[in-house]
Amino acid sequence: MDKIIIPKPKRFKRNLIILSVIFLIVGSGWFAGFNIFEVLTHLYKGGRLLGRMFFPPDFSYIPNIVAPMIETIRMAIVGTAVGAVVALPVAVLAANNFIKTKWLHVPLRVVLNIFRTIPALVLASLFVAVFGSGAFSGVIALSIFTFGLVSKLTYETIEAVDYGQVEALMSLGANKLNVLRYAIMPQIMPQYMSYTLYGFEVNVRAAAVLGYVGAGGIGQIYETNLAWRQFDRVGMIIIFTFFIVLIIDLVSSSIRKRLV
Amino acid sequence: MIEFKNVSKVYANGVKALNNINLKIDEGEFVAIIGLSGAGKSTLLRLINKLIESSGGEVLFEGQSVTKAKGKELINIRRQIGMIFQGFNIVKRMSVLSNVLSGRVAYNPTWKTILGIFPEEDKQIAYRALQRVDIIEKVHNRASDLSGGQQQRVAIARALAQQPKIMLADEPVASLDPITTIQVMDYLKKINVEDGITTIANLHHVDLALKYATRVVGIKAGDIVYDIQMKNVNKEKFFRDLEMVYGRSIQNDDVLGANNG
Ligand SMILES: Nc1ncnc2c1ncn2[C@@H]1O[C@H](COP(=O)(O)OP(=O)(O)OP(=O)(O)O)[C@@H](O)[C@H]1O
Ligand SMILES: [Mg+2]
């Protein structure tokens, strides 16, 4: 029998990509002044700090963490809810298949994309400057951040709906609102709820650090304790936050899996 | 009941789908529209309820211009015209009942339908529509849990809930197996005969046209090239005539063949 000879695939493109990535990483490290010796000397200092934080952490501090943690979660919940509720109608207007006039959804998308690119922390420091420090500024920042995230994902989902169902509703005399209610909403609802939950997961993590710029939540006591060099308390806050975030992520992502 | 007057359709990309169509369809007819893929069958059907705009001429529904109708007037025309599709196009993530009730939206104030409120009479209409196509036992199921044939029956029920004067069917059985095809066609025929609902169906299979239609209209490259009342039509002659519509002889793919009884 003849031997089957298959020529080796050309790997040139792949190799080029790998090389470029390596070059990018090394190049950026060099550009950012990354120095491996500095890392090693600091590793020793860092190790000592870790020791003071986690061996052991200050367990007696837990009761003081609970209230700020709850505040953090509440900020995330309210921020997510407000952002997601506003995002839904805006997403409908931004989708190019529901309202077909370009002058509306083109500028709207530009605005949404701008919103989406601003990190929650930046928004928070902005609002702390405007409204003063406290959870309120944090909630507004999270709302806007969620709004940007959920509206973008949702309008993309709306644009991908099965148009046949839309057409069927139009054919039986449904007006725009009825088309929205009976053909588009049922199709996008699971995704929309999934994006909202995802927004919530991101927001819990974001809310945890917002206190650092004075926008309420657990970050605020983190910052205070760090300033007072009470590292065992800082360690406790980190552990506590880690577990809360982990639990929320697990629960939320398991719900999300069931949704879509 | 339906009249095409010099209707043509040119799509945005320049494709001429229909050329100067003149066609009159009377009450109670069961019209099968046949023709090769791309001949313009779907285009013809979609002009009747203005799912697409015509490029010239006028379509009339009971003497009223569909072509000129807009807003409320168009909605009033559309709600009297049921339509079913090859892909069923029922809303898969809603219950069977919600799907059928959605056939009533144009008869109710929008604020109520948005809230999902339908009067008891409308629910009765929906139940009866489901009964007509023998699928009432699935009323609370999610539409996506149904088989293809069942989904098409729900689509028929939704159209029936409109209490329509006309039923448009765009290749209603093209995604169904032969047995289910016969079932669905039987329901369409029953509704046509018993309720007197004028039916216009694009059909792929010429033997289905022979069996169910009272009139067959053949379209070739945007022109009506064939139009015959099916009373006393001889099968052999019919198939021979269709070679003119298809521009070739009738092949195995053109007949369903499962049940020609
Ligand atoms: N939205 C559209 N834009 C551009 N061209 C279109 C559009 N819809 C249909 N056409 C073209 O118009 C012609 C007629 O299409 P139509 O869908 O009416 O054919 P058909 O007879 O229903 O065919 P089939 O049996 O494949 O469904 C075809 O050439 C098709 O490519
Ligand atoms: Mg077609």
Coordinates of C-alpha atoms and ligand atoms in Angstrom, one line a residue:
Chain A
M1 CA 0.0 0.0 0.0
D2 CA 1.1 3.5 -0.7
K3 CA 2.3 5.5 2.1
I4 CA 0.1 8.5 2.7
I5 CA 2.2 11.6 3.0
I6 CA 0.6 14.7 4.4
P7 CA 2.7 17.8 4.2
K8 CA 3.3 19.5 7.5
P9 CA 1.0 22.5 8.1
K10 CA 2.8 25.8 7.6
R11 CA 3.4 27.2 11.0
F12 CA 4.9 30.5 9.9
K13 CA 1.9 32.6 10.9
R14 CA 1.5 31.0 14.3
N15 CA 5.2 31.3 15.0
L16 CA 5.1 35.0 14.1
I17 CA 2.2 35.6 16.5
I18 CA 4.0 33.8 19.3
L19 CA 7.1 35.8 18.7
S20 CA 5.2 39.1 18.6
V21 CA 3.5 38.3 21.9
I22 CA 6.8 37.4 23.6
F23 CA 8.3 40.6 22.2
L24 CA 5.3 42.6 23.4
I25 CA 5.5 41.2 27.0
V26 CA 9.3 41.6 27.3
G27 CA 9.1 45.0 25.7
S28 CA 6.4 46.3 28.0
G29 CA 8.3 44.9 31.0
W30 CA 11.4 46.8 30.0
F31 CA 9.4 49.9 29.2
A32 CA 7.7 49.8 32.6
G33 CA 11.0 49.5 34.4
F34 CA 10.4 45.9 35.5
N35 CA 13.5 44.6 37.2
I36 CA 13.7 41.0 38.4
F37 CA 16.3 41.8 41.1
E38 CA 14.0 44.5 42.6
V39 CA 11.2 41.9 42.7
L40 CA 13.4 39.4 44.6
T41 CA 14.5 42.0 47.2
H42 CA 11.0 43.1 47.7
L43 CA 9.8 39.5 47.9
Y44 CA 11.5 39.3 51.2
K45 CA 9.8 42.4 52.5
G46 CA 6.5 41.2 51.0
G47 CA 6.9 37.8 52.7
R48 CA 7.2 39.5 56.1
L49 CA 4.2 41.6 55.4
L50 CA 2.2 38.5 54.3
G51 CA 3.2 36.9 57.6
R52 CA 1.8 39.8 59.6
M53 CA -1.4 39.8 57.6
F54 CA -2.3 36.1 57.5
F55 CA -0.3 34.3 60.2
P56 CA -2.6 34.7 62.0
P57 CA -5.3 37.2 60.8
D58 CA -7.2 39.0 63.5
F59 CA -10.3 36.9 63.8
S60 CA -11.7 39.1 66.5
Y61 CA -12.1 41.8 63.9
I62 CA -14.8 39.9 62.0
P63 CA -17.8 41.5 63.7
N64 CA -16.5 44.9 62.5
I65 CA -16.2 43.6 58.9
V66 CA -19.8 42.3 58.6
A67 CA -21.5 45.7 58.5
P68 CA -19.2 47.2 55.8
M69 CA -19.4 44.0 53.9
I70 CA -23.2 44.1 53.9
E71 CA -23.0 47.7 52.8
T72 CA -20.7 46.7 49.9
I73 CA -23.2 44.0 48.8
R74 CA -26.1 46.4 49.1
M75 CA -24.2 49.0 47.0
A76 CA -23.6 46.3 44.4
I77 CA -27.3 45.2 44.4
V78 CA -28.7 48.7 44.1
G79 CA -26.1 49.8 41.6
T80 CA -26.8 46.7 39.5
A81 CA -30.5 47.0 39.7
V82 CA -30.6 50.7 38.8
G83 CA -28.1 50.3 35.9
A84 CA -29.8 47.2 34.5
V85 CA -33.3 48.7 34.6
V86 CA -32.2 51.8 32.8
A87 CA -30.1 49.7 30.4
L88 CA -33.0 47.7 29.0
P89 CA -35.0 50.5 27.3
V90 CA -31.8 52.1 26.1
A91 CA -30.6 48.9 24.6
V92 CA -33.9 48.6 22.7
L93 CA -33.3 52.1 21.3
A94 CA -29.7 51.4 20.5
A95 CA -30.5 48.2 18.6
N96 CA -30.5 48.8 14.8
N97 CA -33.3 46.3 14.1
F98 CA -36.1 47.7 16.3
I99 CA -35.9 51.3 15.5
K100 CA -34.4 51.7 12.1
T101 CA -33.6 55.4 12.1
K102 CA -29.8 55.8 12.1
W103 CA -29.7 59.2 13.8
L104 CA -30.8 57.7 17.1
H105 CA -28.9 54.5 17.5
V106 CA -25.6 55.5 16.0
P107 CA -24.9 58.4 18.5
L108 CA -26.4 56.3 21.3
R109 CA -23.9 53.5 20.7
V110 CA -21.0 55.9 20.8
V111 CA -22.2 57.1 24.2
L112 CA -22.7 53.6 25.5
N113 CA -19.3 52.6 24.4
I114 CA -17.7 55.5 26.1
F115 CA -19.6 54.6 29.3
R116 CA -18.4 51.1 29.1
T117 CA -14.8 52.0 28.8
I118 CA -14.7 54.1 32.0
P119 CA -13.6 51.9 35.0
A120 CA -16.0 51.9 38.0
L121 CA -13.1 53.2 40.1
V122 CA -12.6 56.2 38.0
L123 CA -16.4 56.9 38.0
A124 CA -16.4 56.6 41.7
S125 CA -13.6 59.1 42.3
L126 CA -15.4 61.4 40.1
F127 CA -18.7 61.1 42.0
V128 CA -16.9 61.4 45.3
A129 CA -15.6 64.7 44.1
V130 CA -19.1 65.8 43.1
F131 CA -21.4 64.2 45.9
G132 CA -18.8 63.8 48.6
S133 CA -17.6 60.5 50.0
G134 CA -20.0 57.7 51.0
A135 CA -21.9 54.8 49.6
F136 CA -24.1 57.1 47.5
S137 CA -21.3 58.0 45.2
G138 CA -20.3 54.4 45.0
V139 CA -23.8 53.3 44.0
I140 CA -24.0 55.9 41.3
A141 CA -20.7 54.8 39.9
L142 CA -21.8 51.2 39.9
S143 CA -25.1 52.1 38.3
I144 CA -23.4 53.8 35.4
F145 CA -20.9 51.1 35.0
T146 CA -23.6 48.4 35.0
F147 CA -25.7 50.5 32.6
G148 CA -22.8 50.6 30.1
L149 CA -22.0 46.9 30.4
V150 CA -25.6 45.6 30.3
S151 CA -26.9 47.9 27.6
K152 CA -24.1 47.1 25.2
L153 CA -24.5 43.3 25.6
T154 CA -28.3 43.6 25.5
Y155 CA -28.5 45.6 22.3
E156 CA -26.2 43.2 20.6
T157 CA -28.5 40.4 21.7
I158 CA -31.5 42.2 20.4
E159 CA -29.8 42.6 17.1
A160 CA -29.3 38.8 17.0
V161 CA -32.9 37.8 17.6
D162 CA -34.7 35.4 15.3
Y163 CA -36.3 37.8 12.9
G164 CA -38.9 35.2 11.8
Q165 CA -40.7 35.6 15.2
V166 CA -40.7 39.4 14.8
E167 CA -42.1 39.1 11.3
A168 CA -44.8 36.7 12.5
L169 CA -46.0 39.2 15.1
M170 CA -45.9 42.0 12.5
S171 CA -48.0 39.9 10.1
L172 CA -50.8 39.5 12.6
G173 CA -51.1 43.2 13.2
A174 CA -48.9 43.8 16.2
N175 CA -47.6 47.3 16.7
K176 CA -44.1 48.1 17.7
L177 CA -44.7 47.8 21.4
N178 CA -46.5 44.4 20.9
V179 CA -43.6 43.2 18.7
L180 CA -41.2 44.2 21.5
R181 CA -43.4 42.5 24.2
Y182 CA -44.2 39.3 22.3
A183 CA -41.4 38.7 19.9
I184 CA -38.2 40.4 21.2
M185 CA -38.5 40.3 25.0
P186 CA -39.1 36.6 25.3
Q187 CA -36.1 36.0 23.2
I188 CA -33.7 38.2 25.0
M189 CA -34.9 37.9 28.6
P190 CA -32.7 35.0 29.7
Q191 CA -29.6 36.7 28.3
Y192 CA -30.5 40.0 29.8
M193 CA -30.9 38.5 33.2
S194 CA -27.7 36.7 32.7
Y195 CA -25.8 39.9 31.9
T196 CA -27.4 41.6 34.9
L197 CA -26.1 38.8 37.2
Y198 CA -22.7 39.0 35.6
G199 CA -22.8 42.8 36.2
F200 CA -23.6 42.0 39.8
E201 CA -20.6 39.7 40.1
V202 CA -18.3 42.4 38.7
N203 CA -20.0 45.0 40.9
V204 CA -19.4 43.1 44.1
R205 CA -15.7 43.0 43.3
A206 CA -15.7 46.6 42.2
A207 CA -17.7 47.7 45.3
A208 CA -15.1 46.1 47.5
V209 CA -12.4 48.5 46.3
L210 CA -14.5 51.6 45.8
G211 CA -14.1 52.5 49.4
Y212 CA -10.5 53.2 48.6
V213 CA -11.5 56.4 46.9
G214 CA -14.0 57.1 49.6
A215 CA -17.1 55.7 47.9
G216 CA -18.3 53.5 50.8
G217 CA -18.2 49.8 51.5
I218 CA -15.5 47.5 52.8
G219 CA -12.7 49.3 51.0
Q220 CA -13.1 52.1 53.4
I221 CA -12.1 50.1 56.5
Y222 CA -9.5 48.4 54.4
E223 CA -7.8 51.6 53.7
T224 CA -8.1 52.9 57.3
N225 CA -6.5 49.7 58.7
L226 CA -3.8 49.8 56.1
A227 CA -3.0 53.4 57.0
W228 CA -2.8 52.4 60.7
R229 CA -0.6 49.5 59.7
Q230 CA -2.9 47.0 61.4
F231 CA -2.0 44.3 59.0
D232 CA -3.6 41.4 60.8
R233 CA -7.0 43.2 60.4
V234 CA -6.2 43.9 56.7
G235 CA -5.5 40.2 56.3
M236 CA -8.8 39.4 57.9
I237 CA -10.7 41.8 55.6
I238 CA -9.0 40.2 52.5
I239 CA -9.9 36.7 53.6
F240 CA -13.5 37.6 54.4
T241 CA -13.9 39.5 51.2
F242 CA -12.4 36.7 49.2
F243 CA -14.9 34.2 50.5
I244 CA -17.9 36.4 50.1
V245 CA -16.9 37.2 46.5
L246 CA -16.2 33.6 45.8
I247 CA -19.6 32.5 47.2
I248 CA -21.5 35.2 45.2
D249 CA -19.6 34.3 42.0
L250 CA -20.3 30.6 42.4
V251 CA -24.0 31.1 43.1
S252 CA -24.5 33.7 40.4
S253 CA -22.6 31.8 37.7
S254 CA -24.5 28.6 38.5
I255 CA -27.8 30.6 38.0
R256 CA -26.5 32.1 34.8
K257 CA -25.7 28.6 33.4
R258 CA -29.2 27.6 34.0
L259 CA -30.7 30.7 32.4
V260 CA -29.4 30.5 28.9
Chain B
M1 CA -61.0 39.4 -2.1
I2 CA -57.3 39.9 -3.0
E3 CA -56.3 41.7 -6.2
F4 CA -52.9 42.4 -7.6
K5 CA -52.9 45.2 -10.1
N6 CA -49.7 45.5 -12.2
V7 CA -47.7 44.8 -9.1
S8 CA -43.9 44.6 -9.4
K9 CA -41.2 44.2 -6.9
V10 CA -37.5 45.1 -7.2
Y11 CA -35.4 44.5 -4.1
A12 CA -32.9 47.0 -2.9
N13 CA -30.1 45.0 -4.5
G14 CA -31.7 45.3 -7.9
V15 CA -33.2 41.8 -8.1
K16 CA -36.5 41.9 -10.0
A17 CA -38.6 39.5 -8.0
L18 CA -42.0 40.2 -9.6
N19 CA -42.9 41.8 -12.9
N20 CA -46.3 43.4 -13.4
I21 CA -48.4 40.8 -11.7
N22 CA -52.1 40.8 -12.2
L23 CA -54.0 38.3 -10.1
K24 CA -57.4 38.1 -8.5
I25 CA -58.3 35.6 -5.8
D26 CA -61.8 35.0 -4.7
E27 CA -63.3 34.2 -1.4
G28 CA -63.0 30.6 -0.3
E29 CA -60.4 29.6 -2.8
F30 CA -57.5 27.4 -1.9
V31 CA -54.7 28.7 -4.1
A32 CA -51.4 26.9 -4.4
I33 CA -48.5 28.9 -5.7
I34 CA -45.8 26.9 -7.2
G35 CA -42.5 27.7 -8.9
L36 CA -38.8 27.1 -8.7
S37 CA -36.8 28.4 -5.8
G38 CA -36.3 32.2 -6.3
A39 CA -39.3 32.5 -8.7
G40 CA -40.9 35.1 -6.4
K41 CA -43.5 33.0 -4.4
S42 CA -42.6 34.4 -1.0
T43 CA -42.4 37.9 -2.4
L44 CA -45.9 37.6 -3.8
L45 CA -47.3 36.3 -0.4
R46 CA -45.5 39.0 1.6
L47 CA -47.0 41.8 -0.5
I48 CA -50.5 40.7 0.5
N49 CA -49.9 41.8 4.1
K50 CA -47.3 44.4 3.3
L51 CA -44.4 42.6 5.1
I52 CA -42.5 44.0 2.1
E53 CA -43.4 47.1 0.1
S54 CA -44.2 46.8 -3.6
S55 CA -42.2 48.8 -6.1
G56 CA -45.1 49.5 -8.4
G57 CA -48.8 48.7 -8.8
E58 CA -51.3 48.1 -6.1
V59 CA -52.5 45.2 -3.9
L60 CA -56.1 45.3 -2.8
F61 CA -57.7 43.5 0.1
E62 CA -61.4 43.5 -0.1
G63 CA -61.2 46.6 -2.3
Q64 CA -59.0 48.4 0.2
S65 CA -55.4 49.3 -0.8
V66 CA -52.8 47.4 1.2
T67 CA -50.1 49.2 -0.7
K68 CA -51.2 52.6 0.6
A69 CA -52.2 51.5 4.1
K70 CA -50.2 52.8 7.0
G71 CA -50.4 52.7 10.8
K72 CA -53.8 51.8 12.2
E73 CA -55.2 51.1 8.8
L74 CA -52.5 48.6 8.0
I75 CA -52.8 46.9 11.4
N76 CA -56.6 46.6 10.8
I77 CA -55.8 44.8 7.5
R78 CA -53.1 42.6 8.9
R79 CA -55.2 41.3 11.8
Q80 CA -57.6 39.9 9.2
I81 CA -54.8 38.0 7.5
G82 CA -53.3 35.0 9.2
M83 CA -49.9 33.8 8.1
I84 CA -47.8 30.7 8.8
F85 CA -44.3 30.1 7.8
Q86 CA -41.9 27.3 6.9
G87 CA -39.9 28.0 10.1
F88 CA -43.2 28.1 12.2
N89 CA -42.0 31.4 13.8
I90 CA -43.9 30.9 17.0
V91 CA -42.2 32.4 20.0
K92 CA -40.3 29.5 21.5
R93 CA -39.8 30.9 24.9
M94 CA -43.5 31.5 25.5
S95 CA -46.2 29.1 26.4
V96 CA -48.5 27.7 23.7
L97 CA -51.4 29.8 25.2
S98 CA -49.4 33.1 25.1
N99 CA -48.5 32.4 21.5
V100 CA -52.1 31.8 20.5
L101 CA -53.3 34.8 22.5
S102 CA -50.7 37.0 20.7
G103 CA -52.9 36.5 17.7
R104 CA -55.4 38.8 19.5
V105 CA -53.1 41.7 20.2
A106 CA -54.4 43.8 17.3
Y107 CA -57.9 43.6 18.8
N108 CA -57.0 44.9 22.2
P109 CA -55.6 48.1 23.6
T110 CA -51.8 48.0 23.7
W111 CA -51.5 48.8 27.4
K112 CA -53.5 45.7 28.2
T113 CA -51.6 43.4 25.8
I114 CA -48.3 44.7 27.1
L115 CA -49.4 43.6 30.6
G116 CA -50.5 40.3 29.2
I117 CA -54.2 41.0 30.0
F118 CA -56.7 39.5 27.6
P119 CA -60.5 39.4 28.0
E120 CA -62.1 36.0 28.7
E121 CA -63.7 35.9 25.2
D122 CA -60.2 36.1 23.7
K123 CA -59.1 33.2 25.9
Q124 CA -62.1 31.3 24.7
I125 CA -61.1 32.1 21.1
A126 CA -57.6 30.9 21.8
Y127 CA -58.8 27.6 23.4
R128 CA -61.1 27.0 20.5
A129 CA -58.4 27.6 18.0
L130 CA -56.2 25.1 19.8
Q131 CA -59.0 22.7 19.8
R132 CA -59.4 23.1 16.0
V133 CA -55.9 21.8 15.5
D134 CA -56.2 19.2 18.2
I135 CA -53.5 20.5 20.4
I136 CA -55.5 21.9 23.3
E137 CA -53.7 19.5 25.8
K138 CA -50.4 21.4 25.2
V139 CA -51.9 24.7 26.2
H140 CA -49.6 25.3 29.1
N141 CA -46.5 23.8 27.5
R142 CA -43.5 25.9 26.5
A143 CA -43.7 26.2 22.7
S144 CA -40.1 25.1 22.4
D145 CA -41.0 21.7 23.9
L146 CA -43.2 20.8 21.0
S147 CA -42.3 18.9 17.9
G148 CA -42.2 20.6 14.5
G149 CA -45.7 19.5 13.4
Q150 CA -47.1 20.5 16.8
Q151 CA -45.4 23.9 16.5
Q152 CA -46.9 24.4 13.1
R153 CA -50.3 23.6 14.5
V154 CA -49.8 26.2 17.2
A155 CA -48.9 28.6 14.5
I156 CA -52.1 27.8 12.7
A157 CA -54.0 28.2 16.0
R158 CA -52.4 31.6 16.5
A159 CA -53.5 32.6 13.0
L160 CA -57.0 31.2 13.7
A161 CA -57.2 33.3 16.8
Q162 CA -57.0 36.3 14.6
Q163 CA -60.4 35.1 13.1
P164 CA -58.9 35.9 9.8
K165 CA -60.5 36.1 6.4
I166 CA -57.4 34.9 4.6
M167 CA -54.6 32.5 5.5
L168 CA -51.2 32.9 3.9
A169 CA -48.9 29.9 4.2
D170 CA -45.3 30.3 3.0
E171 CA -44.1 26.7 2.5
P172 CA -45.9 25.6 5.6
V173 CA -44.8 22.0 5.4
A174 CA -41.3 22.3 3.9
S175 CA -39.6 21.5 7.2
L176 CA -41.9 18.6 8.1
D177 CA -41.7 14.9 7.5
P178 CA -44.2 13.4 5.0
I179 CA -46.7 12.1 7.6
T180 CA -46.8 15.4 9.5
T181 CA -47.0 17.2 6.2
I182 CA -50.3 15.5 5.4
Q183 CA -51.6 16.2 8.9
V184 CA -50.9 19.9 8.7
M185 CA -52.2 20.2 5.1
D186 CA -55.4 18.4 6.3
Y187 CA -55.9 21.1 9.0
L188 CA -55.3 23.9 6.5
K189 CA -57.9 22.3 4.1
K190 CA -60.4 21.7 6.9
I191 CA -60.1 25.4 8.0
N192 CA -60.5 26.4 4.4
V193 CA -63.6 24.3 3.8
E194 CA -65.3 24.6 7.1
D195 CA -64.6 28.2 8.0
G196 CA -64.5 29.5 4.4
I197 CA -61.1 31.1 5.0
T198 CA -59.4 31.9 1.7
T199 CA -56.1 30.1 1.7
I200 CA -53.0 30.9 -0.3
A201 CA -50.1 28.5 0.1
N202 CA -46.7 28.4 -1.5
L203 CA -46.0 24.7 -2.0
H204 CA -42.9 22.9 -2.9
H205 CA -44.6 19.6 -3.8
V206 CA -46.8 19.5 -6.9
D207 CA -48.7 16.5 -5.7
L208 CA -49.8 18.5 -2.6
A209 CA -51.0 21.2 -4.9
L210 CA -52.9 18.6 -6.8
K211 CA -54.5 17.1 -3.7
Y212 CA -55.4 20.2 -1.7
A213 CA -55.7 23.3 -4.0
T214 CA -58.7 24.5 -5.9
R215 CA -56.5 26.6 -8.0
V216 CA -52.9 26.5 -8.9
V217 CA -50.8 29.5 -9.9
G218 CA -47.4 28.9 -11.4
I219 CA -44.7 31.6 -11.2
K220 CA -41.5 31.6 -13.2
A221 CA -38.9 34.3 -12.8
G222 CA -41.4 36.8 -11.5
D223 CA -44.1 36.2 -14.0
I224 CA -47.4 34.3 -13.6
V225 CA -47.0 31.6 -16.3
Y226 CA -49.8 29.3 -15.3
D227 CA -53.2 29.7 -13.6
I228 CA -55.7 26.9 -13.5
Q229 CA -58.8 25.8 -11.6
M230 CA -58.3 22.3 -10.3
K231 CA -61.7 21.0 -10.9
N232 CA -61.6 17.9 -13.1
V233 CA -57.9 18.3 -13.7
N234 CA -56.2 15.3 -15.1
K235 CA -53.0 14.4 -13.2
E236 CA -50.9 13.6 -16.1
K237 CA -51.8 16.7 -17.9
F238 CA -51.3 18.8 -14.8
F239 CA -47.8 17.4 -14.4
R240 CA -47.1 18.0 -18.0
D241 CA -48.3 21.6 -17.7
L242 CA -46.0 22.2 -14.8
E243 CA -43.0 21.5 -16.9
M244 CA -43.7 24.9 -18.4
V245 CA -43.6 26.4 -14.9
Y246 CA -40.4 24.6 -13.9
G247 CA -38.8 24.7 -17.3
R248 CA -37.9 21.1 -16.8
S249 CA -39.7 17.8 -16.2
I250 CA -41.2 17.0 -12.8
Q251 CA -38.7 15.1 -10.7
N252 CA -38.8 13.0 -7.6
D253 CA -38.0 16.0 -5.4
D254 CA -41.0 17.8 -6.6
V255 CA -43.5 15.3 -5.2
L256 CA -44.0 14.3 -1.7
G257 CA -45.2 10.8 -2.7
A258 CA -46.1 9.7 0.8
N259 CA -49.9 9.8 0.4
N260 CA -51.4 10.6 -2.8
G261 CA -54.8 9.1 -1.9
Ligands
LIG1 N1 -34.8 40.7 1.1 C1 -34.4 40.4 -0.2 N2 -33.4 41.2 -0.7 C2 -32.9 41.0 -1.9 N3 -33.4 40.0 -2.7 C3 -34.3 39.2 -2.3 C4 -34.9 39.4 -1.0 N4 -35.8 38.4 -0.8 C5 -35.8 37.7 -2.0 N5 -34.9 38.2 -2.9 C6 -34.7 37.7 -4.2 O1 -35.9 37.8 -4.9 C7 -36.2 36.7 -5.8 C8 -37.5 36.0 -5.4 O2 -37.4 35.6 -4.0 P1 -38.5 34.8 -3.3 O3 -38.1 34.6 -1.9 O4 -39.8 35.5 -3.5 O5 -38.5 33.4 -4.0 P2 -39.3 32.1 -3.7 O6 -40.1 31.7 -4.9 O7 -40.1 32.2 -2.4 O8 -38.2 31.0 -3.5 P3 -38.0 29.8 -2.5 O9 -38.7 28.7 -3.0 O10 -36.5 29.6 -2.4 O11 -38.5 30.3 -1.2 C9 -35.0 35.8 -5.5 O12 -34.1 36.0 -6.6 C10 -34.4 36.2 -4.2 O13 -33.0 36.0 -4.2
MG2 MG -39.9 31.5 -0.5

